[in-house]
Amino acid sequence: MALKLKPLQFLARSSYRQRRLRDVAGMLPIIGILLLQVPLLWPRAEGQSLTTSAMIYVFGVWILLIALALYLSKAIRNDAPELGEGQEDVD
Amino acid sequence: MLTYNVLIAVALLYVVFLFGIAFFAEKRARAGRSGWVSSPWIYTLSLSIYCTAWTFYGAVGYAARSGLEYLTVYLGPTIVMLGWWWIVRKLVRIGRSQRITSIADLISSRFGKSTSLGVIVTLIAVVAATPYLALQLQSVTLSFAVFAEAGGTHWTQADLSRAALWVAIGLVVFTIVFGTRNLDANERHHGVVIAIAVEAVVKLCALIAVGVFVVWGVAGGLGETLQMIDASAISKWEQPAGRWVGLTFLAGAAFLCLPRMFQVLVVENVNENHLSTASWAFPLYVMLMSLFVVPIAVVGLNLMPSGSNPDLFVLTLPLAEGWNVLAIFSFLGGFSSATSMVIVATIALATMVSNHIVVPLWLSSRGAGAVVAGDIRLVVLLSRRISIAAVVLGGYIYFRLSGGGAALAAIGLISFVGVVQVLPSLVGGLYWRGATRWGAIAGLVVGFSVWAWCLFLPSFGQGAIIPVSVFENGPYGINWLRPEALFGIEKIDPLLHALLWSMLLNAVAFFVGSVVTFPAPIERLQGAQFVNVFEHSTGARAWTQSAAEAEDLLIMSQRILGPTEAQQIFAREAARQGKAGYLPDVTPDFIQTLERNLAGSVGAATAHAMIGQFTQGSSISVEDLIAVADEAVQIMEYSNRLEAKSAEQERTARQLRDANEKLTALSIQKDAFLSQISHELRTPMTSIRSFSEILRDGDADPATVERYSGIIHDEALRLTRLLDDLLDLSVLENGQVTLNIQEGSLKTLLDRAISATEASGRRLSIRRIVANENHLLNTDLDRLTQVFINLISNAEKYCDAEAPELKITLRRIGGRHVVDFIDNGSGIGKASQRVIFEKFSRLSDHRKAGGAGLGLAICREIMARLGGEIVYLPGQGGAAFRVTLP
């Protein structure tokens, strides 16, 4: 067992950043779910219409989520070794 | 007024255009230039088949009826794609490493390649999708009817049905032409993908164009539109929270479980990295699709006469305002949504029906020997084509029976609830190793039954299938089984009610079923491979030592994958093991690889069963699993290098063993060489000597003299021939031969060879399947002809069939042309295959053959000199030689 490696405890700055970006990517749908339920909680006075404001809010959140996903997809590096598996597929 | 005929012409032109572009993409892909066809953008656009005609037309109607609730249908998939890091990435990885062909295949494969699970998922998918297909047909025919109306003719029900029939036929043709081109579902349908990508652009542009027209052309600007919304009935919208959450969940789950989505999301995925683009581009797409829905609905409600169908506002608004071109464009958008959905859904369903129902039935009806008895490729392709026609026909029949009324409009969400019954087994299978086959079966059956009882059957209307009394009092008076109030809990929205109970009971049955049963070894193995797909894609082996013969496996694979591809797989493996030819050692790893390749064509369950026929009793046991696991834990850390080295050694050892065997065989032959050659020379010499002695004594009558001198002449000829051959061979072997390079076509060469062998009177019938006989060769034509003559006359001499037949085929393999000579005799035994190219290796003692066993040796030398190759091709049902042309 001489060759057994100790798992790394601390990473270099850039790899550390990559891991946190991945955490953000994982959290994104949860943030989305929460934000999109908010209009259901809005107080509503008698006869007041919330339709236009809800519409603007939902589309606003939507665009925000898309922008975040776009940023993440550019910022997260593709981990080549992990993708290179399954030898028979890589011809 | 716009004539209806113009619309028909535009639609037909559009269809021709789609055929053209699909054909073009196929052609490019075949030429190996699939660059832009497999870009992340095309992938994202192909995902847009999520937006069917139901969303194109129906979203506006939905908004007119229930305000912003329509957004949930898009928000669910948005969240799933944003969270691709969680589920979709894993699905795609598994789909690629296990060569999954459909969602039914995935479930069946995860739970021990179970046939019954495949059947259950397929049935659920078909039942849930058929009404949805009917809905697409309805929307297309209704949009035709709108234009006919505008042109002044009123359409009757019969007109609608006729139009639906024509649309259905067109879709079947397109799907069969481009969807069943290749058998391997993993080989992706480039033509189809490109066509639906184009349709995705058309439908998005159409909806946005109508939206822009409505906001700035009719309402007069953004502010005015918002005011209009506030003034409209939609502003009274009060969203029930339960439906908002429930429908978002439902849409997200359906996005993963719908067979057509699985097809584009997983099966047609070329590259995992495309997901990262799709993760934001697909939400953007559906966001744009839903942006103008409310304005269109509000303006429609304001302008159109009351009572007009809000589902068709997208068409009727531009028409009413006199914008005919826009109306046609919008029609094309709706048409695209419907057709692209039907095409992909049909391919996905047909693959499932064919792989999980038709082929297994066909195989079991043929008994145990079926695997080697017929051409399975044709059967599978045929069954896929028939399934395609049957699936679309099912949609059409449903459309006719349901009368195409409002009942259909509600079916979208109902059908969603049906397909998401797969979700617990899917997610459980991906993340929980304890999930078992029985758990999955229990969950699926329970969920499906609840769905059918609470939602699907009631959707035909109270009293249509389930009597009204049952709705009020329950079946046989059992109050807590009322379809819309299970367990006595009333006053929930029926859709939510069914969703809640079916999901809950499904998940509970799945969990309990999994916990109380014990999985078979193969299930545990597959479970580990699925759940831990990111740790080890290649995985443990499912087969231990097996008794299968490589040649039998080759014969079977050829019938499923086609000869070229199967031979390539075998040759590659043989080369990896360091062996020449087409027959590798049957190692567990090789069987695993082969099984995955087969699974790409016929699905995991069938492939496993087929391989199982050859390796009976050698599948893994629990002990093997434990042994493998123990080994793995101990060795994993530092064994990689060792393993590589030992593989290398094994390869060398195998080569040495081969060489040794060959040497032994040769040395026996070399010993025999001298006695052989003296024997070969002596036999004719003896007869020449004895007959010439008789002649010298001179007391024979003229007839006898003639006969004897004939014999002497024949024997002398034989001697000469033998000496010629020996001389030829030694010249070739010493490399002293000068080649006479010329140019000529393969056709003339074959013609020459065939006519040269005809002299002796033909017993053999020759079938030439040479696609491109005029293939030009630049080589020593006489020498090559000599090889051909030799092979043909060998077949003539040795083929022992009643009606001997020789098949000559030309094909292209790996950039080189090869000519196969295959006869229908009993072939050459495995032991003899390796020595037939040696000198004096005559297999039987056919004296009549009249050769000295030098022919093939000469052939091999000639081909080596010419820069080609000649090898024996096993597993063709007779003796078969493959000549690789220089």
PDB file of N, CA, C and O in Angstrom, chain B residues 363-383:
ATOM      1  N   LEU B 363     -38.680 -13.688 -31.535  1.00  0.00           N
ATOM      2  CA  LEU B 363     -37.610 -14.613 -31.158  1.00  0.00           C
ATOM      3  C   LEU B 363     -38.168 -15.820 -30.422  1.00  0.00           C
ATOM      4  O   LEU B 363     -37.779 -16.951 -30.687  1.00  0.00           O
ATOM      5  N   SER B 364     -39.116 -15.564 -29.476  1.00  0.00           N
ATOM      6  CA  SER B 364     -39.592 -16.704 -28.706  1.00  0.00           C
ATOM      7  C   SER B 364     -40.485 -17.595 -29.567  1.00  0.00           C
ATOM      8  O   SER B 364     -40.554 -18.795 -29.361  1.00  0.00           O
ATOM      9  N   SER B 365     -41.129 -16.999 -30.565  1.00  0.00           N
ATOM     10  CA  SER B 365     -41.959 -17.835 -31.435  1.00  0.00           C
ATOM     11  C   SER B 365     -41.092 -18.721 -32.327  1.00  0.00           C
ATOM     12  O   SER B 365     -41.536 -19.736 -32.818  1.00  0.00           O
ATOM     13  N   ARG B 366     -39.843 -18.308 -32.513  1.00  0.00           N
ATOM     14  CA  ARG B 366     -38.976 -19.112 -33.361  1.00  0.00           C
ATOM     15  C   ARG B 366     -38.208 -20.162 -32.586  1.00  0.00           C
ATOM     16  O   ARG B 366     -37.408 -20.880 -33.147  1.00  0.00           O
ATOM     17  N   GLY B 367     -38.386 -20.183 -31.267  1.00  0.00           N
ATOM     18  CA  GLY B 367     -37.703 -21.196 -30.471  1.00  0.00           C
ATOM     19  C   GLY B 367     -36.247 -20.846 -30.244  1.00  0.00           C
ATOM     20  O   GLY B 367     -35.770 -19.785 -30.635  1.00  0.00           O
ATOM     21  N   ALA B 368     -35.541 -21.776 -29.611  1.00  0.00           N
ATOM     22  CA  ALA B 368     -34.196 -21.474 -29.132  1.00  0.00           C
ATOM     23  C   ALA B 368     -33.204 -21.207 -30.247  1.00  0.00           C
ATOM     24  O   ALA B 368     -32.257 -20.469 -30.078  1.00  0.00           O
ATOM     25  N   GLY B 369     -33.410 -21.819 -31.391  1.00  0.00           N
ATOM     26  CA  GLY B 369     -32.409 -21.691 -32.450  1.00  0.00           C
ATOM     27  C   GLY B 369     -32.533 -20.419 -33.257  1.00  0.00           C
ATOM     28  O   GLY B 369     -31.800 -20.214 -34.212  1.00  0.00           O
ATOM     29  N   ALA B 370     -33.472 -19.546 -32.867  1.00  0.00           N
ATOM     30  CA  ALA B 370     -33.792 -18.401 -33.710  1.00  0.00           C
ATOM     31  C   ALA B 370     -32.592 -17.505 -33.965  1.00  0.00           C
ATOM     32  O   ALA B 370     -32.484 -16.903 -35.023  1.00  0.00           O
ATOM     33  N   VAL B 371     -31.705 -17.433 -32.985  1.00  0.00           N
ATOM     34  CA  VAL B 371     -30.633 -16.462 -33.095  1.00  0.00           C
ATOM     35  C   VAL B 371     -29.766 -16.717 -34.312  1.00  0.00           C
ATOM     36  O   VAL B 371     -29.296 -15.802 -34.959  1.00  0.00           O
ATOM     37  N   VAL B 372     -29.599 -17.975 -34.641  1.00  0.00           N
ATOM     38  CA  VAL B 372     -28.737 -18.251 -35.778  1.00  0.00           C
ATOM     39  C   VAL B 372     -29.541 -18.622 -37.015  1.00  0.00           C
ATOM     40  O   VAL B 372     -28.982 -19.019 -38.015  1.00  0.00           O
ATOM     41  N   ALA B 373     -30.861 -18.472 -36.936  1.00  0.00           N
ATOM     42  CA  ALA B 373     -31.650 -19.035 -38.024  1.00  0.00           C
ATOM     43  C   ALA B 373     -32.058 -18.038 -39.096  1.00  0.00           C
ATOM     44  O   ALA B 373     -32.331 -18.421 -40.206  1.00  0.00           O
ATOM     45  N   GLY B 374     -32.142 -16.788 -38.787  1.00  0.00           N
ATOM     46  CA  GLY B 374     -32.656 -15.898 -39.812  1.00  0.00           C
ATOM     47  C   GLY B 374     -31.948 -14.568 -39.799  1.00  0.00           C
ATOM     48  O   GLY B 374     -31.150 -14.292 -38.928  1.00  0.00           O
ATOM     49  N   ASP B 375     -32.269 -13.722 -40.776  1.00  0.00           N
ATOM     50  CA  ASP B 375     -31.665 -12.411 -40.794  1.00  0.00           C
ATOM     51  C   ASP B 375     -32.465 -11.493 -39.881  1.00  0.00           C
ATOM     52  O   ASP B 375     -33.537 -11.032 -40.217  1.00  0.00           O
ATOM     53  N   ILE B 376     -31.925 -11.259 -38.680  1.00  0.00           N
ATOM     54  CA  ILE B 376     -32.662 -10.495 -37.694  1.00  0.00           C
ATOM     55  C   ILE B 376     -32.750  -9.023 -38.084  1.00  0.00           C
ATOM     56  O   ILE B 376     -33.712  -8.350 -37.778  1.00  0.00           O
ATOM     57  N   ARG B 377     -31.727  -8.555 -38.795  1.00  0.00           N
ATOM     58  CA  ARG B 377     -31.723  -7.141 -39.168  1.00  0.00           C
ATOM     59  C   ARG B 377     -32.983  -6.753 -39.925  1.00  0.00           C
ATOM     60  O   ARG B 377     -33.621  -5.755 -39.637  1.00  0.00           O
ATOM     61  N   LEU B 378     -33.327  -7.574 -40.905  1.00  0.00           N
ATOM     62  CA  LEU B 378     -34.513  -7.276 -41.702  1.00  0.00           C
ATOM     63  C   LEU B 378     -35.756  -7.296 -40.835  1.00  0.00           C
ATOM     64  O   LEU B 378     -36.612  -6.428 -40.943  1.00  0.00           O
ATOM     65  N   VAL B 379     -35.819  -8.294 -39.939  1.00  0.00           N
ATOM     66  CA  VAL B 379     -36.991  -8.401 -39.074  1.00  0.00           C
ATOM     67  C   VAL B 379     -37.133  -7.156 -38.216  1.00  0.00           C
ATOM     68  O   VAL B 379     -38.200  -6.569 -38.110  1.00  0.00           O
ATOM     69  N   VAL B 380     -35.994  -6.723 -37.616  1.00  0.00           N
ATOM     70  CA  VAL B 380     -36.058  -5.560 -36.726  1.00  0.00           C
ATOM     71  C   VAL B 380     -36.466  -4.314 -37.499  1.00  0.00           C
ATOM     72  O   VAL B 380     -37.340  -3.557 -37.065  1.00  0.00           O
ATOM     73  N   LEU B 381     -35.854  -4.127 -38.648  1.00  0.00           N
ATOM     74  CA  LEU B 381     -36.193  -2.931 -39.437  1.00  0.00           C
ATOM     75  C   LEU B 381     -37.659  -2.954 -39.844  1.00  0.00           C
ATOM     76  O   LEU B 381     -38.373  -1.955 -39.734  1.00  0.00           O
ATOM     77  N   LEU B 382     -38.087  -4.125 -40.298  1.00  0.00           N
ATOM     78  CA  LEU B 382     -39.476  -4.251 -40.736  1.00  0.00           C
ATOM     79  C   LEU B 382     -40.412  -3.978 -39.566  1.00  0.00           C
ATOM     80  O   LEU B 382     -41.395  -3.236 -39.697  1.00  0.00           O
ATOM     81  N   SER B 383     -40.067  -4.541 -38.400  1.00  0.00           N
ATOM     82  CA  SER B 383     -40.969  -4.365 -37.264  1.00  0.00           C
ATOM     83  C   SER B 383     -40.971  -2.904 -36.836  1.00  0.00           C
ATOM     84  O   SER B 383     -41.988  -2.386 -36.406  1.00  0.00           O
TER      85      SER B 383
END
